[in-house]
CSV table of C-alpha atoms in Angstrom, one decimal:
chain,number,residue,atom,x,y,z
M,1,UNK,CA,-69.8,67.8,-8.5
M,2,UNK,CA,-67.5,68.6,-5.6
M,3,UNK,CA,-64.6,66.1,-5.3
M,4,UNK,CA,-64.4,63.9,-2.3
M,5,UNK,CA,-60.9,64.3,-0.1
M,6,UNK,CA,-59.2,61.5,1.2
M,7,UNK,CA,-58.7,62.0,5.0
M,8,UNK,CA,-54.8,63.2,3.9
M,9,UNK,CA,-56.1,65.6,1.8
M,10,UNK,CA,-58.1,67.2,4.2
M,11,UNK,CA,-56.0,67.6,7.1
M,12,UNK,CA,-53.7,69.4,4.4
M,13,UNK,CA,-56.3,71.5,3.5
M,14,UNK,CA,-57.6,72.7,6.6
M,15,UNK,CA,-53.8,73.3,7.6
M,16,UNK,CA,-53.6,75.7,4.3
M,17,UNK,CA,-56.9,77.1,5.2
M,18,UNK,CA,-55.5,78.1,8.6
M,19,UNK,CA,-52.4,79.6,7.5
M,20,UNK,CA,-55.0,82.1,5.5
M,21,UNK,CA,-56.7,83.1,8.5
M,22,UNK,CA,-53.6,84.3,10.4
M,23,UNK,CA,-53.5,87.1,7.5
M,24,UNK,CA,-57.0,88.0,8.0
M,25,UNK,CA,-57.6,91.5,10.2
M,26,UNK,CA,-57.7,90.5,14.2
M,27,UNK,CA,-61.3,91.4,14.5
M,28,UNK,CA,-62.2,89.0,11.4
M,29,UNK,CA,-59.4,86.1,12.9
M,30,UNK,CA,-61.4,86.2,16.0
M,31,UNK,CA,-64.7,85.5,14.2
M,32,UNK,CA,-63.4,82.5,12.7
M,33,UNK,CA,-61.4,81.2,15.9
M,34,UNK,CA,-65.0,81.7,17.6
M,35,UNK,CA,-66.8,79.8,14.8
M,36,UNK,CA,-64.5,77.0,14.8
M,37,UNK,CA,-64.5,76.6,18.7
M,38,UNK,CA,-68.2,76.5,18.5
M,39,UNK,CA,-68.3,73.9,15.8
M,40,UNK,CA,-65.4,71.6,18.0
M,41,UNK,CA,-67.8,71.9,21.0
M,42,UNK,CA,-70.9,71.3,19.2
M,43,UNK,CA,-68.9,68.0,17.9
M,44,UNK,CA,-67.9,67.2,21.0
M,45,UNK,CA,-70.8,67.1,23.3
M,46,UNK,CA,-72.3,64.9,19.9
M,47,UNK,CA,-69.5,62.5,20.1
M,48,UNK,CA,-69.4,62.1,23.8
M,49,UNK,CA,-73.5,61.0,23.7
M,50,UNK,CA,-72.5,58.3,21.0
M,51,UNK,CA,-69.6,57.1,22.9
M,52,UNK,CA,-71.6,56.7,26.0
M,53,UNK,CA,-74.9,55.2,23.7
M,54,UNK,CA,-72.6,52.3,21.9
M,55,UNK,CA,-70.5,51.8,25.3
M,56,UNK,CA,-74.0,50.1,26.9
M,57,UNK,CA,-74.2,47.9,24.3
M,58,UNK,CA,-71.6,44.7,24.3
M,59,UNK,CA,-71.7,44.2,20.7
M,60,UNK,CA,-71.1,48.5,20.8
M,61,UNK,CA,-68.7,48.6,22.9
M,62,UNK,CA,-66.5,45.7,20.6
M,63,UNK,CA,-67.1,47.7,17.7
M,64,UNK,CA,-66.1,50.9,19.1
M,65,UNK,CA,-62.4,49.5,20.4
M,66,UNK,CA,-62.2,48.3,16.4
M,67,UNK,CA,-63.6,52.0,14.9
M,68,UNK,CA,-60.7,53.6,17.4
M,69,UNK,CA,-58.0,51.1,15.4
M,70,UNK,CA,-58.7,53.1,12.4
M,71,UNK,CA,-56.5,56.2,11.9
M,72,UNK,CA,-59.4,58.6,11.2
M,73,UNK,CA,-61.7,58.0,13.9
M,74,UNK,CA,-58.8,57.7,16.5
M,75,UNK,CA,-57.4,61.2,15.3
M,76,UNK,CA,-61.3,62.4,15.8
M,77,UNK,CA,-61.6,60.4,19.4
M,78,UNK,CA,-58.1,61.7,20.0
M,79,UNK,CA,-58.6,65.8,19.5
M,80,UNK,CA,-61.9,65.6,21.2
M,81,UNK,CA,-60.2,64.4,24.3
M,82,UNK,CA,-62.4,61.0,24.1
M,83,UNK,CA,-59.1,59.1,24.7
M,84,UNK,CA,-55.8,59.9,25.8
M,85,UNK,CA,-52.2,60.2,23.5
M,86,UNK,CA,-50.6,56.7,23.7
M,87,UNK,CA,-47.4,55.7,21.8
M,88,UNK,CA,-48.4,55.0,19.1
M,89,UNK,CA,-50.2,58.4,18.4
M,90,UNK,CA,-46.9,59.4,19.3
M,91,UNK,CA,-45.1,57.7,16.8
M,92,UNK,CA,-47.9,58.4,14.3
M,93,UNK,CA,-46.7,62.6,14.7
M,94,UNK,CA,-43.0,61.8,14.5
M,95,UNK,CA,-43.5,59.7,11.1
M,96,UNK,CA,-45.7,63.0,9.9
M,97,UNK,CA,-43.2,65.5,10.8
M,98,UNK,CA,-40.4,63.6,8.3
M,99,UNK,CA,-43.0,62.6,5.7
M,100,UNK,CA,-42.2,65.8,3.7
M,101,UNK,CA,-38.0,64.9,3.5
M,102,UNK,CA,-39.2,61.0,2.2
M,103,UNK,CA,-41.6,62.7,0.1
M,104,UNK,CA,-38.9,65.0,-1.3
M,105,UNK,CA,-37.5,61.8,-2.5
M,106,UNK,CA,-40.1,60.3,-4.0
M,107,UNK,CA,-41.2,57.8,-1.4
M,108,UNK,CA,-43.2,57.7,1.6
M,109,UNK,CA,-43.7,55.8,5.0
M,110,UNK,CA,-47.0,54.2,6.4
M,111,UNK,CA,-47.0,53.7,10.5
M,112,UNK,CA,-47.8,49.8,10.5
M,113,UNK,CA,-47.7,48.8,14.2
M,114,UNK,CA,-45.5,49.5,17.2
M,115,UNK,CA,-45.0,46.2,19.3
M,116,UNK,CA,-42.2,45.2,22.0
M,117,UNK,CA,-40.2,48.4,21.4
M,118,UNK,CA,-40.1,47.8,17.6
M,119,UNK,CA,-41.8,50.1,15.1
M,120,UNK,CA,-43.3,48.1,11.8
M,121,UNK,CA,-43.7,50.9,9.2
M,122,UNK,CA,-44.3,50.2,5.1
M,123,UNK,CA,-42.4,52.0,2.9
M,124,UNK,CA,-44.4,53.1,-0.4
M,125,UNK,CA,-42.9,54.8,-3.9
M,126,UNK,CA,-39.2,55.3,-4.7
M,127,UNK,CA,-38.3,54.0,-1.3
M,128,UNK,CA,-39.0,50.5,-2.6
M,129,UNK,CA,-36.0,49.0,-3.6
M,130,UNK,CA,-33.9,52.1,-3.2
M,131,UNK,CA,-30.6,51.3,-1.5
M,132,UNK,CA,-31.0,53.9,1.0
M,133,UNK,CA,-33.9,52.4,2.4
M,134,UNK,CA,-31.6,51.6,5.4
M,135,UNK,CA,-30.1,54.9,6.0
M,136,UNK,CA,-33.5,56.3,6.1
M,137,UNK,CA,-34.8,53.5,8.2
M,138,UNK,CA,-31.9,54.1,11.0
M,139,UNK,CA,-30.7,57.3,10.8
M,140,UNK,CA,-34.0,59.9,9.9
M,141,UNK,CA,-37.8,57.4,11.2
M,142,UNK,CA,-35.2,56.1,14.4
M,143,UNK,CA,-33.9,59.5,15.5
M,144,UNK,CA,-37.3,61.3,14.7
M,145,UNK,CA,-39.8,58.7,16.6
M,146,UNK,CA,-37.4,58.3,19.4
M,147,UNK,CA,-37.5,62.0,20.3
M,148,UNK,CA,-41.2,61.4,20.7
M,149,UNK,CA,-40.8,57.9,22.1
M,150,UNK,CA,-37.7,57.2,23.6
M,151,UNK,CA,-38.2,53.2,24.1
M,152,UNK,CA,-38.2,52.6,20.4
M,153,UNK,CA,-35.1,50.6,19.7
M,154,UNK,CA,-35.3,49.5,16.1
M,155,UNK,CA,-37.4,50.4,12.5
M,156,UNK,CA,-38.1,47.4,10.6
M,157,UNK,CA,-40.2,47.0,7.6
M,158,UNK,CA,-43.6,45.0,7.4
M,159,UNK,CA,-43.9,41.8,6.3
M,160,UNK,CA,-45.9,42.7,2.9
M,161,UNK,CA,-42.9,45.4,2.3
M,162,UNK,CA,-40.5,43.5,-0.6
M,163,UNK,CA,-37.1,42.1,1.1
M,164,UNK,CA,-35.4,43.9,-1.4
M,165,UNK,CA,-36.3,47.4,0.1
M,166,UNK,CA,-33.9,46.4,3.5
M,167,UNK,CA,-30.2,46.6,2.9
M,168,UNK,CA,-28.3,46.7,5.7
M,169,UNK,CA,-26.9,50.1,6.0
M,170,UNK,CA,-23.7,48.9,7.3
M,171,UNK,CA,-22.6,47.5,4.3
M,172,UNK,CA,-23.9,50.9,2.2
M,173,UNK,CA,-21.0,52.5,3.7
M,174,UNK,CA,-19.4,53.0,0.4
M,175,UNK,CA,-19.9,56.4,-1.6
M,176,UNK,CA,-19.5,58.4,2.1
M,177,UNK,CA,-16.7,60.8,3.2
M,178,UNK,CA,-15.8,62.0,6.9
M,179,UNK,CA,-16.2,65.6,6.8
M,180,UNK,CA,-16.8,67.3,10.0
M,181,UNK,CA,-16.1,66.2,14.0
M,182,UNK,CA,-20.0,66.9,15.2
M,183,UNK,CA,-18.8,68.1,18.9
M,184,UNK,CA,-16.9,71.4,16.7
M,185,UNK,CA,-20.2,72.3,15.0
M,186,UNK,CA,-21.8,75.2,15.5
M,187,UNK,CA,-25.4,75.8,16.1
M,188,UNK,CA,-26.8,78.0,12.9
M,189,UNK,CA,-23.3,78.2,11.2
M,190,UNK,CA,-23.6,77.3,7.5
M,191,UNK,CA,-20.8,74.7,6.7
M,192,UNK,CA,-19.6,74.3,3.1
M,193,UNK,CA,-17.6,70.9,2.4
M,194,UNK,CA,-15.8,70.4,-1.2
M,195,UNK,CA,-15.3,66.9,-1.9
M,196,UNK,CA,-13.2,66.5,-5.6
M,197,UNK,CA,-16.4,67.9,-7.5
M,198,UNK,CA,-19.1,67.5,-5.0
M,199,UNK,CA,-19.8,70.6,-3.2
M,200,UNK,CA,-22.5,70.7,0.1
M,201,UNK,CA,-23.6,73.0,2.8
M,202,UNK,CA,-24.3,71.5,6.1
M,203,UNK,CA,-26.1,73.3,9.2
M,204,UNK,CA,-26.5,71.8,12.8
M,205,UNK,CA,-29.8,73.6,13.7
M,206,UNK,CA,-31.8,72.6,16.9
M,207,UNK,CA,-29.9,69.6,17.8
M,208,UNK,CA,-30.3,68.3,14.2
M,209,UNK,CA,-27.8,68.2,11.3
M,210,UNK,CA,-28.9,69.4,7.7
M,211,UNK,CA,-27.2,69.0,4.1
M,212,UNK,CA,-27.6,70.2,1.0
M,213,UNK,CA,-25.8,70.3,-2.7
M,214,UNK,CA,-24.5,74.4,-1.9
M,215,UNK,CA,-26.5,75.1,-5.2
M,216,UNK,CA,-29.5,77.4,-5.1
M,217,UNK,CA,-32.5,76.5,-7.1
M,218,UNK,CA,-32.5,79.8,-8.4
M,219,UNK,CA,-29.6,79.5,-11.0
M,220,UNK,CA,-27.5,77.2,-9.1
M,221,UNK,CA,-25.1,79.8,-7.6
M,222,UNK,CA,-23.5,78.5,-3.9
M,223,UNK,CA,-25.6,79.1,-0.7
M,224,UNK,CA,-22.5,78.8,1.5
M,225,UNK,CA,-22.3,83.0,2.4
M,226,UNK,CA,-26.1,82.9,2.7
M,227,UNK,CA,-27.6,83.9,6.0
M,228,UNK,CA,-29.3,82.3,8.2
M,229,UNK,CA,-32.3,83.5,10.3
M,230,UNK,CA,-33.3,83.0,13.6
M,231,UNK,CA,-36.6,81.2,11.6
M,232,UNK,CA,-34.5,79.1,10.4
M,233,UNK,CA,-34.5,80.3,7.3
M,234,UNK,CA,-31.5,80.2,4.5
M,235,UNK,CA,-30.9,83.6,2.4
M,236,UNK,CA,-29.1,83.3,-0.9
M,237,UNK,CA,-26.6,85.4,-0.8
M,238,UNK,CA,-27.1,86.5,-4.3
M,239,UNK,CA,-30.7,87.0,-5.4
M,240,UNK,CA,-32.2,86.7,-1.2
M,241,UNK,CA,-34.1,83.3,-2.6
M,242,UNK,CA,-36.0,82.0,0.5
M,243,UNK,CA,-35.1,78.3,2.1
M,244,UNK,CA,-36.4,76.5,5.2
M,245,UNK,CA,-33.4,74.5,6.5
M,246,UNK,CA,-34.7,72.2,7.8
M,247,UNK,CA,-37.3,70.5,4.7
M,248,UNK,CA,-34.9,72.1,2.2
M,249,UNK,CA,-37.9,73.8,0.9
M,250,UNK,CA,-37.8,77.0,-1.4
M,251,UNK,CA,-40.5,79.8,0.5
M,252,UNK,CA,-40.2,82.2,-2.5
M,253,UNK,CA,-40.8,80.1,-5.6
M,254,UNK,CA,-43.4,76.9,-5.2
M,255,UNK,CA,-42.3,73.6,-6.3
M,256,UNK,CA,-38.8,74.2,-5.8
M,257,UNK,CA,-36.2,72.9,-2.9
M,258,UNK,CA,-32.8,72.1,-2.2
M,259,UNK,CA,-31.2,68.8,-3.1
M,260,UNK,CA,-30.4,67.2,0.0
M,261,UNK,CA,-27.7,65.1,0.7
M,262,UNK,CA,-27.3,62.3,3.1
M,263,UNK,CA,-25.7,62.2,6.5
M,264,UNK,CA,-24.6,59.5,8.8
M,265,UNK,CA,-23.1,59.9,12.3
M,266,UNK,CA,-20.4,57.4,13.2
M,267,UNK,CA,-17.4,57.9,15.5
M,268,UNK,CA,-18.1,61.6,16.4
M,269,UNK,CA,-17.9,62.5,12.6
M,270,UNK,CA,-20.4,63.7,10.4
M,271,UNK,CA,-20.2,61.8,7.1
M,272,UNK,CA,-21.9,63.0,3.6
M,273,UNK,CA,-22.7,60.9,0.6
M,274,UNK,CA,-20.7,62.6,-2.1
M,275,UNK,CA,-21.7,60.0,-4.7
């Protein structure tokens, strides 16, 4: 018997099943791009006549506004064109796009609700209790959602996440060290910072500052003379093991990644968690 997917599962799949066809032969890649436009279409014209069926009704058209509310049928609604990208699809993208680095650590982050410029997420796994809750709070769901959303002010947590997962990142301050002024970084240089026996690479790449422990995953020789590609892509200088700079992710071996490190900006310094 065939295992059912959860919704998450699927979109993962079908984003793995895509990265397949770009290797197919163009001539067998256009089959399948013509197949899958055929089968959106079909969909759509389908989804539009339903729409427009439960609309008529009162009762329908109450129970259609509560169907939209949940995150599958909105994300259907949404690619079909049925409604239009609001905020809080907006937020929804920025939270997916920095799941994989709160993943990396064990934890994840559930979008909540988005009210009076304040986004309510619920943090789930190691994130619960951690003490860096805040940092990642302020400095990685802020800076993300407000590059989609720029009226966002604050991340809070929801009500039904413990109290104990919010610690107030200005007073987590201990454990960090200044170590570079942000406005003499440059863009795809790989830093290397040596802090008593801590030892980290940091790259400012597209606006955004990454860290990492300068070990490779390989056998734990320094990244720091790697090379950096236009892809963003980290080389290890010594063995040419594969790393995305930006997820910290290891493209030649699966399962493997960079430890990252934490960053905070304060004063026109960048400062790294050595601890």
């Amino acid at each position: 018997m065939t295992e059912e997917l959860s919704f998450e599962k699927l979109a993962e799949r079908i984003d793995e099943l895509l990265k397949k066809v770009r290797d197919f032969e163009d001539e067998k890649r256009e089959i399948v791009g013509e197949l899958v436009k055929s089968i959106e279409e079909f969909t759509k014209i389908a989804l539009v006549k339903l729409v427009r069926l439960i609309k008529e009704d009162p009762i329908g058209k109450e129970l259609l506004l509560k169907a939209v509310k949940e995150p599958e049928v909105y994300s259907l609604f949404l690619k079909h064109g049925l409604i239009r990208e609001d905020d809080r699809t907006k937020v929804i993208k920025a939270l997916e796009l920095i799941k994989p680095y709160i993943r990396s650590h064990g934890g994840d982050v559930e979008f909540v609700d988005l009210k009076d410029n304040t986004l309510y997420v619920r943090l789930k796994g190691a994130c619960t209790g951690c003490s860096q809750v805040s940092f990642t709070l302020q400095q990685t769901i802020l800076e993300a959602v407000q590059s989609f959303v720029p009226s966002v002010e604050r991340v809070e947590l929801a009500k039904d996440t413990p109290v104990e997962a919010f610690i107030e990142f200005s007073q987590k301050k201990e454990g960090y060290v200044k170590a570079f002024n942000v406005s003499e970084l440059i863009e795809g240089h790989v830093y290397r910072f040596l802090h008593e026996k801590t030892d980290v690479i940091l790259v400012l790449w597209e606006g955004k500052i990454y860290a990492y422990r300068n070990s490779c995953a390989h056998q734990g020789l320094p990244l720091h003379d790697g090379k950096l590609t236009k892809e963003g892509i980290l080389i290890c200088p010594w063995h040419n093991f594969e790393y995305s700079i930006t997820s910290g992710e290891c493209l030649t071996a699966n399962y493997v990644q960079l430890v990252p490190v934490h960053t905070r900006i304060e004063n026109g310094y960048v400062w790294l968690k050595v601890e």
